Every structure is written in C-alpha cells, then in structure tokens.
Short mmCIF file of C-alpha atoms in Angstrom, two decimals:
data_model
loop_
_atom_site.label_atom_id
_atom_site.label_comp_id
_atom_site.label_asym_id
_atom_site.label_seq_id
_atom_site.Cartn_x
_atom_site.Cartn_y
_atom_site.Cartn_z
CA MET I 1 -26.74 0.86 -10.39
CA LYS I 2 -24.21 -0.67 -12.82
CA ASN I 3 -25.08 -4.20 -11.72
CA SER I 4 -28.76 -3.41 -12.15
CA LEU I 5 -28.07 -2.15 -15.66
CA LEU I 6 -26.30 -5.38 -16.56
CA VAL I 7 -29.25 -7.43 -15.34
CA CYS I 8 -31.64 -5.13 -17.20
CA PHE I 9 -29.64 -5.49 -20.45
CA GLY I 10 -29.44 -9.27 -20.04
CA LEU I 11 -33.22 -9.52 -19.87
CA LEU I 12 -33.72 -7.14 -22.75
CA PHE I 13 -31.28 -8.98 -24.99
CA SER I 14 -33.27 -12.19 -24.62
CA ALA I 15 -36.24 -10.34 -26.10
CA LEU I 16 -34.44 -10.46 -29.42
CA LEU I 17 -35.13 -14.19 -29.46
CA TRP I 18 -38.84 -13.79 -28.81
CA GLY I 19 -41.04 -12.63 -31.65
CA ALA I 20 -44.52 -12.59 -30.11
CA ASP I 21 -46.75 -9.92 -31.55
CA VAL I 22 -49.54 -9.55 -29.01
CA ASP I 23 -50.93 -6.01 -28.97
CA LYS I 24 -53.98 -6.39 -26.71
CA SER I 25 -54.21 -3.70 -24.04
CA LEU I 26 -53.70 -5.26 -20.62
CA LEU I 27 -53.16 -2.23 -18.42
CA LYS I 28 -53.68 1.53 -18.43
CA ILE I 29 -51.94 3.95 -16.06
CA ASN I 30 -53.40 7.45 -16.34
CA GLY I 31 -54.65 6.42 -19.76
CA LYS I 32 -51.26 5.21 -21.06
CA GLU I 33 -51.61 1.65 -22.36
CA THR I 34 -49.37 -1.35 -21.69
CA SER I 35 -49.80 -4.29 -24.04
CA LEU I 36 -50.21 -7.96 -23.20
CA ALA I 37 -47.01 -8.60 -25.20
CA GLU I 38 -44.90 -6.58 -22.78
CA PHE I 39 -46.26 -8.36 -19.71
CA GLU I 40 -45.89 -11.78 -21.32
CA TYR I 41 -42.24 -11.06 -22.08
CA TYR I 42 -41.50 -10.18 -18.46
CA TYR I 43 -43.34 -13.22 -17.13
CA ARG I 44 -41.53 -15.52 -19.54
CA GLN I 45 -38.22 -14.46 -17.95
CA ILE I 46 -39.23 -15.68 -14.49
CA ALA I 47 -41.69 -18.47 -15.33
CA SER I 48 -39.09 -21.27 -15.17
CA GLN I 49 -37.77 -20.13 -11.76
CA THR I 50 -40.99 -19.37 -9.89
CA LYS I 51 -44.24 -21.04 -8.92
CA GLU I 52 -46.09 -17.73 -9.10
CA SER I 53 -49.09 -17.60 -11.39
CA PRO I 54 -49.21 -14.79 -13.97
CA GLN I 55 -52.00 -13.15 -11.98
CA HIS I 56 -49.93 -13.19 -8.79
CA TYR I 57 -46.81 -11.88 -10.55
CA PHE I 58 -48.93 -9.19 -12.21
CA SER I 59 -48.97 -7.11 -9.00
CA ASN I 60 -45.17 -6.76 -9.22
CA PHE I 61 -45.50 -5.74 -12.86
CA VAL I 62 -48.05 -3.04 -12.00
CA THR I 63 -45.69 -1.70 -9.31
CA TYR I 64 -42.89 -1.58 -11.90
CA LYS I 65 -45.07 0.34 -14.37
CA LEU I 66 -46.13 2.78 -11.63
CA LYS I 67 -42.47 3.50 -10.91
CA VAL I 68 -41.92 4.17 -14.61
CA ALA I 69 -44.92 6.50 -14.75
CA ASP I 70 -43.73 8.42 -11.69
CA ALA I 71 -40.18 8.64 -13.07
CA ARG I 72 -41.57 10.21 -16.23
CA ARG I 73 -43.63 12.63 -14.13
CA LEU I 74 -40.42 13.60 -12.32
CA ARG I 75 -38.71 14.03 -15.75
CA MET I 76 -35.93 11.63 -14.88
CA ASP I 77 -35.65 10.77 -18.58
CA THR I 78 -34.38 14.31 -19.25
CA LEU I 79 -31.31 13.86 -17.03
CA PRO I 80 -28.03 13.90 -19.06
CA GLU I 81 -26.74 10.76 -17.31
CA PHE I 82 -29.97 8.90 -18.13
CA LYS I 83 -29.71 9.87 -21.79
CA LYS I 84 -26.09 8.73 -21.94
CA GLN I 85 -26.79 5.37 -20.32
CA TYR I 86 -29.86 4.70 -22.45
CA ALA I 87 -27.87 5.52 -25.60
CA ARG I 88 -25.28 2.89 -24.61
CA ILE I 89 -27.95 0.23 -23.95
CA GLN I 90 -29.72 1.10 -27.18
CA ALA I 91 -26.45 0.82 -29.11
CA ASN I 92 -25.79 -2.66 -27.68
CA LEU I 93 -29.30 -3.82 -28.56
CA LEU I 94 -28.87 -2.52 -32.10
CA LYS I 95 -25.47 -4.09 -32.45
CA ALA I 96 -26.93 -7.50 -31.68
CA VAL I 97 -29.26 -7.34 -34.70
CA LEU I 98 -27.64 -4.88 -37.10
CA LEU I 99 -24.37 -6.71 -37.69
CA ASP I 100 -24.45 -8.75 -40.89
CA LYS I 101 -23.26 -12.15 -39.63
CA ALA I 102 -22.35 -13.48 -43.06
CA GLY I 103 -20.26 -10.40 -43.79
CA MET I 104 -18.64 -10.64 -40.38
CA GLU I 105 -17.58 -14.24 -40.99
CA ALA I 106 -16.17 -13.27 -44.39
CA LEU I 107 -14.16 -10.49 -42.75
CA LYS I 108 -12.79 -12.91 -40.16
CA ARG I 109 -11.71 -15.36 -42.86
CA SER I 110 -10.04 -12.58 -44.82
CA MET I 111 -8.21 -11.30 -41.76
CA SER I 112 -7.14 -14.81 -40.90
CA GLU I 113 -5.50 -15.31 -44.27
CA LYS I 114 -3.90 -11.88 -44.67
CA ARG I 115 -2.66 -11.18 -41.17
CA ARG I 116 -1.88 -14.47 -39.47
CA ASN I 117 1.85 -14.30 -40.23
CA ARG I 118 2.08 -10.64 -39.22
CA PHE I 119 0.28 -11.38 -35.94
CA LYS I 120 2.86 -14.02 -35.11
CA ARG I 121 5.55 -11.34 -35.22
CA THR I 122 3.53 -8.82 -33.24
CA ASP I 123 4.05 -8.21 -29.55
CA GLU I 124 1.14 -8.95 -27.28
CA VAL I 125 0.17 -7.13 -24.11
CA ARG I 126 -2.04 -7.76 -21.12
CA VAL I 127 -3.62 -4.47 -20.10
CA GLU I 128 -5.85 -3.21 -17.34
CA GLU I 129 -7.76 -0.02 -18.14
CA ILE I 130 -9.95 2.70 -16.72
CA THR I 131 -12.22 3.98 -19.48
CA LEU I 132 -14.80 6.76 -19.44
CA LEU I 133 -16.94 6.32 -22.55
CA LEU I 134 -18.02 9.23 -24.74
CA PRO I 135 -20.74 9.27 -27.44
CA GLN I 136 -19.58 9.48 -31.04
CA TYR I 137 -20.75 13.11 -31.21
CA ALA I 138 -19.94 14.18 -27.68
CA THR I 139 -20.55 17.79 -26.76
CA ASP I 140 -17.83 20.05 -25.39
CA VAL I 141 -19.50 19.87 -21.98
CA GLU I 142 -19.41 16.05 -22.03
CA ARG I 143 -15.74 16.04 -23.06
CA ARG I 144 -14.75 18.53 -20.35
CA ASP I 145 -16.62 16.51 -17.75
CA ALA I 146 -14.86 13.29 -18.83
CA ASP I 147 -11.46 15.04 -18.75
CA ARG I 148 -12.14 16.38 -15.28
CA ARG I 149 -13.13 12.94 -13.95
CA ILE I 150 -10.19 11.11 -15.55
CA ASP I 151 -7.76 13.73 -14.17
CA SER I 152 -9.15 13.15 -10.66
CA ILE I 153 -8.68 9.39 -11.05
CA TYR I 154 -5.13 9.93 -12.34
CA SER I 155 -4.32 12.10 -9.31
CA ALA I 156 -5.58 9.34 -7.00
CA LEU I 157 -3.40 6.77 -8.79
CA LYS I 158 -0.32 8.95 -8.37
CA THR I 159 -0.93 9.06 -4.61
CA GLY I 160 -0.89 5.24 -4.43
CA ALA I 161 -4.54 4.27 -4.95
CA SER I 162 -5.17 0.75 -6.26
CA PHE I 163 -5.57 0.67 -10.05
CA SER I 164 -7.81 -2.40 -9.89
CA GLU I 165 -10.10 -0.89 -7.28
CA LEU I 166 -10.47 2.38 -9.19
CA SER I 167 -11.09 0.45 -12.41
CA GLU I 168 -13.83 -1.59 -10.75
CA LYS I 169 -15.41 1.54 -9.31
CA TYR I 170 -15.16 4.04 -12.16
CA SER I 171 -14.43 2.31 -15.48
CA GLU I 172 -17.44 2.29 -17.81
CA LYS I 173 -15.95 -0.45 -19.96
CA LYS I 174 -16.01 -3.65 -17.94
CA SER I 175 -14.07 -6.79 -18.81
CA SER I 176 -13.12 -10.08 -17.21
CA GLU I 177 -9.56 -11.14 -16.42
CA PRO I 178 -7.24 -9.23 -18.85
CA GLU I 179 -6.34 -11.36 -21.87
CA TRP I 180 -3.35 -11.22 -24.23
CA ARG I 181 -4.01 -8.74 -27.05
CA PRO I 182 -1.81 -8.07 -30.12
CA ILE I 183 -0.63 -4.47 -30.22
CA GLY I 184 -1.51 -4.45 -33.91
CA LEU I 185 -5.20 -4.79 -33.06
CA LEU I 186 -5.24 -1.95 -30.58
CA SER I 187 -6.24 1.52 -31.67
CA ASP I 188 -3.32 3.81 -32.53
CA GLU I 189 -4.12 5.96 -29.49
CA PHE I 190 -4.16 2.98 -27.14
CA ALA I 191 -0.92 1.53 -28.54
CA ALA I 192 0.77 4.93 -28.18
CA GLY I 193 -0.38 5.17 -24.58
CA LEU I 194 1.39 1.86 -23.80
CA GLN I 195 4.54 2.47 -25.84
CA ASN I 196 6.93 3.63 -23.10
CA LEU I 197 5.45 1.78 -20.12
CA GLU I 198 7.29 -0.80 -18.07
CA LYS I 199 5.43 -3.72 -16.49
CA GLY I 200 3.17 -2.48 -13.70
CA GLU I 201 3.27 1.18 -14.80
CA PHE I 202 0.18 3.15 -15.81
CA SER I 203 -0.14 5.77 -18.53
CA LYS I 204 -1.19 9.39 -18.41
CA PRO I 205 -4.81 10.00 -19.48
CA PHE I 206 -5.28 9.79 -23.27
CA HIS I 207 -8.17 10.01 -25.74
CA SER I 208 -9.43 7.52 -28.32
CA PRO I 209 -12.59 7.32 -30.45
CA LEU I 210 -14.26 5.48 -27.55
CA GLY I 211 -13.55 8.04 -24.84
CA VAL I 212 -10.75 8.81 -22.37
CA HIS I 213 -8.50 6.19 -20.81
CA ILE I 214 -5.75 5.35 -18.36
CA ALA I 215 -4.02 2.03 -19.12
CA ARG I 216 -1.77 -0.11 -16.92
CA LEU I 217 0.64 -2.54 -18.56
CA ILE I 218 0.42 -5.88 -16.75
CA ASP I 219 2.77 -7.82 -19.04
CA ARG I 220 4.26 -7.97 -22.54
CA ARG I 221 5.33 -10.93 -24.74
CA ASN I 222 6.21 -11.82 -28.34
CA GLY I 223 3.93 -13.64 -30.79
CA ILE I 224 0.34 -14.86 -30.65
CA GLY I 225 -0.85 -18.37 -29.98
CA THR I 226 -3.15 -20.06 -32.48
CA SER I 227 -5.74 -20.73 -29.80
CA ASP I 228 -6.01 -16.99 -29.09
CA PHE I 229 -6.50 -15.99 -32.71
CA SER I 230 -10.26 -16.47 -32.99
CA GLN I 231 -10.95 -14.49 -29.81
CA THR I 232 -8.69 -11.72 -31.08
CA LEU I 233 -10.68 -11.47 -34.31
CA GLU I 234 -13.95 -11.43 -32.34
CA ARG I 235 -12.74 -8.42 -30.36
CA TYR I 236 -11.67 -6.68 -33.55
CA VAL I 237 -15.07 -7.21 -35.16
CA GLU I 238 -16.82 -5.86 -32.06
CA GLN I 239 -15.13 -2.51 -32.66
CA ILE I 240 -16.78 -2.02 -36.06
CA ASP I 241 -18.54 1.36 -36.13
CA ALA I 242 -21.76 2.58 -37.76
CA SER I 243 -20.10 3.23 -41.13
CA SER I 244 -19.04 -0.38 -41.58
CA PRO I 245 -20.30 -2.53 -44.47
CA MET I 246 -20.83 -5.22 -41.83
CA LEU I 247 -24.14 -3.56 -40.90
CA ASN I 248 -27.51 -4.92 -41.99
CA ARG I 249 -28.39 -1.87 -44.03
CA SER I 250 -32.15 -2.51 -44.14
CA LEU I 251 -32.53 -2.63 -40.36
CA TYR I 252 -30.09 0.22 -39.92
CA GLU I 253 -32.18 2.44 -42.19
CA GLN I 254 -35.35 1.51 -40.27
CA TRP I 255 -33.64 2.64 -37.08
CA GLN I 256 -32.48 5.89 -38.70
CA ASN I 257 -35.97 6.86 -39.93
CA GLY I 258 -37.58 6.05 -36.58
CA SER I 259 -39.38 2.84 -37.58
CA LEU I 260 -37.87 1.00 -34.60
CA GLU I 261 -38.87 3.64 -32.07
CA HIS I 262 -41.61 1.42 -30.60
CA TRP I 263 -39.63 -1.80 -30.84
CA LEU I 264 -40.34 -3.77 -27.65
CA PRO I 265 -36.69 -4.12 -26.52
CA PHE I 266 -36.26 -0.33 -26.89
CA ARG I 267 -39.39 0.37 -24.85
CA GLN I 268 -38.32 -2.02 -22.13
CA ALA I 269 -34.78 -0.64 -22.05
CA TYR I 270 -36.17 2.85 -21.61
CA ASP I 271 -38.70 1.88 -18.94
CA GLY I 272 -36.30 -0.46 -17.15
CA LEU I 273 -33.71 2.28 -16.82
CA LEU I 274 -36.36 4.71 -15.56
CA ALA I 275 -37.39 2.19 -12.89
CA ILE I 276 -33.76 1.88 -11.79
CA TYR I 277 -33.47 5.66 -11.48
CA TRP I 278 -36.73 5.75 -9.50
CA ASP I 279 -35.38 3.09 -7.11
CA GLU I 280 -32.15 5.06 -6.68
CA LYS I 281 -34.11 8.18 -5.73
CA HIS I 282 -36.29 6.24 -3.27
CA SER I 283 -33.55 4.00 -1.94
CA SER I 284 -33.98 4.73 1.77
CA PRO I 285 -34.04 1.28 3.41
CA VAL I 286 -37.27 -0.20 4.67
CA VAL I 287 -36.75 -1.40 8.25
CA ALA I 288 -38.99 -2.77 10.98
CA SER I 289 -38.53 -2.34 14.73
CA PRO I 290 -38.97 -5.24 17.19
CA ALA I 291 -42.29 -3.72 18.27
CA GLU I 292 -43.51 -3.63 14.64
CA LEU I 293 -42.40 -7.22 14.09
CA GLU I 294 -44.23 -8.40 17.19
CA GLN I 295 -47.35 -6.46 16.18
CA TYR I 296 -47.22 -7.94 12.68
CA PHE I 297 -46.74 -11.44 14.07
CA LYS I 298 -49.74 -11.13 16.42
CA ALA I 299 -51.93 -9.96 13.53
CA HIS I 300 -50.84 -12.81 11.27
CA LYS I 301 -50.29 -15.74 13.66
CA ASP I 302 -52.24 -18.13 11.50
CA ASP I 303 -49.70 -17.64 8.69
CA TYR I 304 -47.02 -19.31 10.82
CA VAL I 305 -48.77 -22.48 11.99
CA TRP I 306 -46.41 -25.48 12.01
CA GLU I 307 -47.17 -28.82 10.48
CA PHE I 308 -45.11 -30.61 13.18
CA PRO I 309 -44.48 -29.92 16.90
CA HIS I 310 -41.33 -28.04 17.95
CA PHE I 311 -39.23 -27.86 21.08
CA LYS I 312 -37.97 -24.43 22.11
CA GLY I 313 -34.92 -24.36 24.36
CA GLY I 314 -31.62 -26.19 24.48
CA VAL I 315 -29.87 -29.55 24.47
CA VAL I 316 -27.13 -29.74 27.12
CA HIS I 317 -24.42 -32.41 27.13
CA CYS I 318 -22.50 -32.73 30.42
CA LEU I 319 -20.50 -35.22 32.54
CA ASN I 320 -23.11 -36.76 34.85
CA LYS I 321 -26.54 -36.43 36.43
CA LYS I 322 -25.22 -34.45 39.40
CA ALA I 323 -23.64 -31.85 37.09
CA ALA I 324 -26.87 -31.75 35.07
CA SER I 325 -28.87 -30.86 38.18
CA LYS I 326 -26.58 -27.93 39.00
CA LEU I 327 -26.46 -26.70 35.41
CA LYS I 328 -30.22 -26.87 34.99
CA LYS I 329 -30.73 -24.84 38.17
CA ARG I 330 -28.37 -22.10 36.91
CA LEU I 331 -29.62 -22.03 33.32
CA LYS I 332 -33.31 -21.71 34.25
CA LYS I 333 -32.57 -18.25 35.63
CA LEU I 334 -31.04 -17.04 32.33
CA HIS I 335 -32.20 -16.30 28.81
CA PRO I 336 -31.18 -19.02 26.30
CA SER I 337 -28.92 -16.50 24.54
CA GLU I 338 -26.81 -16.40 27.75
CA TRP I 339 -26.46 -20.15 28.23
CA ASN I 340 -23.22 -20.66 26.29
CA ALA I 341 -21.44 -17.86 28.15
CA ALA I 342 -22.77 -19.17 31.47
CA ILE I 343 -21.55 -22.71 30.79
CA GLN I 344 -18.09 -21.45 29.82
CA ARG I 345 -17.91 -19.45 33.03
CA LEU I 346 -19.08 -22.38 35.17
CA SER I 347 -16.63 -24.75 33.44
CA SER I 348 -13.71 -22.44 34.25
CA GLU I 349 -14.81 -22.29 37.90
CA ASN I 350 -15.53 -26.02 38.26
CA PRO I 351 -14.24 -28.59 35.73
CA ASN I 352 -16.96 -31.02 36.86
CA LEU I 353 -19.52 -28.65 35.28
CA ARG I 354 -17.85 -28.80 31.88
CA ALA I 355 -20.60 -29.00 29.22
CA LYS I 356 -21.73 -28.02 25.71
CA VAL I 357 -25.13 -26.62 24.75
CA GLU I 358 -27.14 -26.17 21.54
CA THR I 359 -30.08 -23.75 21.64
CA GLY I 360 -32.92 -22.92 19.27
CA LEU I 361 -36.12 -24.36 17.85
CA PHE I 362 -36.06 -28.10 17.19
CA GLN I 363 -38.74 -29.68 15.00
CA ILE I 364 -39.63 -33.24 15.94
CA GLY I 365 -37.61 -35.65 13.87
CA LYS I 366 -34.67 -33.25 13.42
CA ASN I 367 -32.64 -33.88 16.61
CA VAL I 368 -32.33 -37.34 18.20
CA TYR I 369 -31.77 -35.92 21.70
CA VAL I 370 -34.87 -33.73 21.53
CA ASP I 371 -36.91 -36.59 20.04
CA LYS I 372 -36.01 -38.92 22.92
CA LEU I 373 -35.94 -36.51 25.89
CA ALA I 374 -38.70 -34.06 24.94
CA PHE I 375 -41.01 -36.05 22.67
CA LYS I 376 -40.31 -39.52 24.13
CA CYS I 377 -39.60 -41.22 20.83
CA GLY I 378 -36.54 -42.72 19.17
CA THR I 379 -33.15 -43.28 20.75
CA TYR I 380 -29.66 -41.80 20.75
CA VAL I 381 -26.03 -42.69 21.48
CA PRO I 382 -24.48 -40.59 24.29
CA LEU I 383 -21.45 -38.45 23.42
CA LYS I 384 -18.14 -39.94 24.53
CA ASP I 385 -16.81 -36.79 26.23
CA TYR I 386 -20.21 -35.69 27.55
CA PRO I 387 -22.08 -38.91 28.43
CA TYR I 388 -25.09 -37.32 30.16
CA THR I 389 -27.62 -35.27 28.16
CA PHE I 390 -30.70 -33.31 29.18
CA VAL I 391 -33.04 -30.79 27.57
CA ILE I 392 -34.33 -27.55 29.03
CA GLY I 393 -37.21 -25.59 27.55
CA LYS I 394 -40.79 -26.22 26.40
CA LYS I 395 -42.76 -28.02 23.72
CA LEU I 396 -44.73 -25.95 21.22
CA LYS I 397 -47.36 -27.99 19.43
CA LYS I 398 -48.58 -25.93 16.47
CA LYS I 399 -47.64 -22.24 16.74
CA PRO I 400 -44.56 -20.20 17.70
CA GLU I 401 -44.77 -18.15 20.89
CA GLY I 402 -43.49 -14.90 19.45
CA TYR I 403 -42.02 -13.44 16.27
CA GLU I 404 -38.46 -14.40 17.27
CA ASP I 405 -39.39 -18.09 16.88
CA VAL I 406 -39.96 -17.46 13.18
CA LYS I 407 -38.03 -14.22 12.88
CA GLU I 408 -36.69 -14.67 9.35
CA GLU I 409 -40.16 -15.26 7.90
CA VAL I 410 -41.78 -12.46 9.92
CA VAL I 411 -39.10 -9.93 8.95
CA ARG I 412 -39.51 -10.85 5.28
CA ASP I 413 -43.31 -10.59 5.36
CA CYS I 414 -43.37 -7.42 7.47
CA LEU I 415 -40.92 -5.64 5.17
CA GLN I 416 -42.95 -6.67 2.13
CA MET I 417 -46.01 -5.12 3.75
CA LYS I 418 -44.11 -1.91 4.54
CA LYS I 419 -42.85 -1.75 0.95
CA ARG I 420 -46.42 -2.07 -0.31
CA GLU I 421 -47.43 0.74 2.02
CA LYS I 422 -44.52 2.82 0.74
CA MET I 423 -45.79 2.31 -2.80
CA ALA I 424 -49.41 3.10 -1.89
CA TYR I 425 -49.03 6.79 -2.73
CA LEU I 426 -48.32 5.89 -6.36
CA GLN I 427 -51.56 3.96 -6.54
CA ARG I 428 -53.37 6.99 -5.14
CA TYR I 429 -51.65 9.41 -7.53
CA PHE I 430 -52.16 7.39 -10.72
CA THR I 431 -55.33 5.88 -12.13
CA VAL I 432 -54.81 2.17 -12.79
CA GLU I 433 -57.16 0.27 -15.11
CA ILE I 434 -56.68 -3.49 -15.54
CA ASN I 435 -58.29 -5.57 -18.28
CA GLU I 436 -59.06 -8.69 -16.22
CA GLU I 437 -60.28 -10.66 -19.23
CA VAL I 438 -57.00 -10.16 -21.06
CA LEU I 439 -55.02 -11.01 -17.91
CA LYS I 440 -56.75 -14.41 -17.73
CA THR I 441 -55.40 -15.32 -21.18
CA VAL I 442 -51.77 -15.46 -20.01
CA ASN I 443 -52.22 -18.68 -18.00
CA TYR I 444 -50.35 -20.64 -20.64
CA VAL I 445 -47.22 -18.46 -20.54
CA GLY I 446 -44.12 -20.43 -19.57
CA ASN I 447 -45.88 -23.80 -19.94
CA ASN I 448 -45.28 -24.42 -23.57
#
C-alpha cells in the first residue's frame, strides 16, 4: 500500500500546477456529483502516455468512483489508520503551497551567513533510521500503539534482524541513500540518541516531536563540505512546523476556517486513499483456468487474427540428412515442449544425432530458416557446427489454433473480463448517471 500511496501523492501534487475551474457535472453515483474538472485532471495525467480517448478511459474512471462510493458505504474513511494516512498526505499537500518561498530563501541566506563557520567545526553523521510518525496532537492510544510497535522492532534487532530490511518494511519516513548530516541540524532528541553509539550500532527507541525512532550510526566525520551546505539547509527548512513565520498566512487561515475543504487536491487525496483501501480489502487475485482461457479464446477468435502467416513448430539444426530423418521420426511422436529434452537424450546415446532445436510460433519474415523451409522464400547460411537444418510443424495462415498460440494476449483479455465481472455488483448496487454531452467536451484534453 505504501508504494500506491506514493504514486497517489505524486499525481495529486501535480494538481497544484493545474488551475482549471470546470464545475460542470459529468457523473452522478447515487446522486453524488463528480465534476468535469476532476475527470479532466485524471485524464491529463495519462494523456501523454496512452492512445485511449477520453471516452474510452472514462470507464476506468467510473470504476474508480464506484470503488470510492463503496468504500464510503463500508465506512472505511472512519478507520484510524485511514485518518492518520490522510492527515499525512494532506499535510504534504499543504506544505507545498503554504510555505512562503521568499521568506524561506531569506532564512536560508541568514543561516548561511551566521552558521557557516560553526557548521565547519561540527561533526557530521550518516544515519539509518526506523521512524514511526505521530501526529502533532497524538492521543494516548496512538502513543502507546507506536511504543508497542517500536519495542517489537527493537526486540527483533537485538536478535540479529537486518536493520535495513526492518527500516524498509516498517519505517514511515522513507529516504534515499543516507547522506552526511551535521549533528547541529539534528533535533536534540535525535542527537542524544546517537551520542554514545559506535559505527554500526543502533540506539534504543527514543521520542522526538516527529514520533518514535531507532537510529543506526553508519559513520561519523568532522566538518561539512561546501557542496553539501545547500542540501543541509533544504532539509532544515523542511522541518519548519505550523507556527513558523515561513507560512503563507492567508492560505493557512483559509485552511483553518475550512475554506479549502473542497479543494480538488484534497478531494482526490481522500478519494484516492479510499480506492486504495477498497483494493486492499478486495485483493484476492483474479485467475483464469486453462479451460476458461480456451473458452474465452473460442468466443473471441476474431480478436486474434494475424496480419501475416505463422509457422507453428520447431527449427532443428543437426549434422546431416540421415540424422534429420531419425530425429524427425522421434520428434513427431512428442509434444514440442519435450523436444529439447528428447534431443539431449538422443545426443547422449548417439553423438551422430547431436542437434539443437528452437520451438514456438514464427511469423513469416522473422526467421530465415522458417522463411526458406516452410514458406519457400529467402535464403539462409547453414550453421557451421550443425550444417543440416529442417523444420517440423505446420503453417497457420491467419488465425492461431488455440489460446496457447497467443496465450499472453488471451490471459490479459480474459482477466480483464473477469475483473469487469467482479466489479459488476457495484454497478448493480449503485445508480450511475452519465452526462454524455459533457463527456463529449473533453476531446481536447491532452492535445493542447
């Protein structure tokens, strides 16, 4: 789910750069309206990477909104974990617009002048951490839960568990490769946690304003390089809290009095997270048996017509015509999937039957041996070690014989159909009303 949240946040953040104000009603699910603006935003994200028309993509959007509606019906938005995760996403969205950039640059310049010399004398550390985040006004229940989880992780570390693996699995504060950080820019709690550690050692659990932590000291050195200074200041600025003068006060006050409640990025963050929770609850895999694949293929044969003829079988390279005759006689009795094993066995019994085989579907124009020996066109140069070549199999002009000839495509299409069937109950449970006239107006999206 964490990866899904990162993708979700990435899409939502880009909404900050898009100021369209289109409030036409495009869709209603049980009477609840979805605006054209919301759909246009989603389509803009995929328009440059897909050939789908807005109308074709719209079916995916409706499915997404049905998931959201069902998640609300199931009250997934009342779950404590949902509330905590949404609060974190909301905070990141706000941070992107509420920080006063001019004030932030002024702070960086001031810090640069006043602290550069002190930073040069300050030890730096590279640290790996496991962090469980807590809201600014965490309840006693939330704090006890975080303490319980961090104690369990600490117990696992003491028994020899990998710090990196546990950090990847449980830490709620993700970072790339650990960078050098001046101790002077760490919080007092974090610096104290590292104080008595040797390289490679990890601390006991400790608290900070962000949450609860376990830190592992990777390395320690003196001084700070000039090239690292700007990044260090960036990290410091990122830790500014809600009381900072760096905030855009006007927008901050709008958020406090609820004026931003219906802000499009907020709505999409909320709905996107609900859809993720719905997917988690209904995550049983959709699979298709061979019988279902064959049945699907027979019902949709015309979808898999080839533009060019194919040859189904194998290309066998051997020593001479006499060996070819013996090999062909043996291989005809076996399934193509058994040919390689059969040739290895025959080669070990009789070196004169040494050969190599390539099996599969060969489109005309893709294999010189098949072109010459099966389709009677072109030419080829015999292999030095296997100078005699023959083909065994059959020509297929326009259509595959069975689903296995186009298995990848059939599996994909069959699973898509089963997923649609799995979603059908939502369409029966909820009333969906689509404004077709409004939908037609989004043809231009992504083309300007």
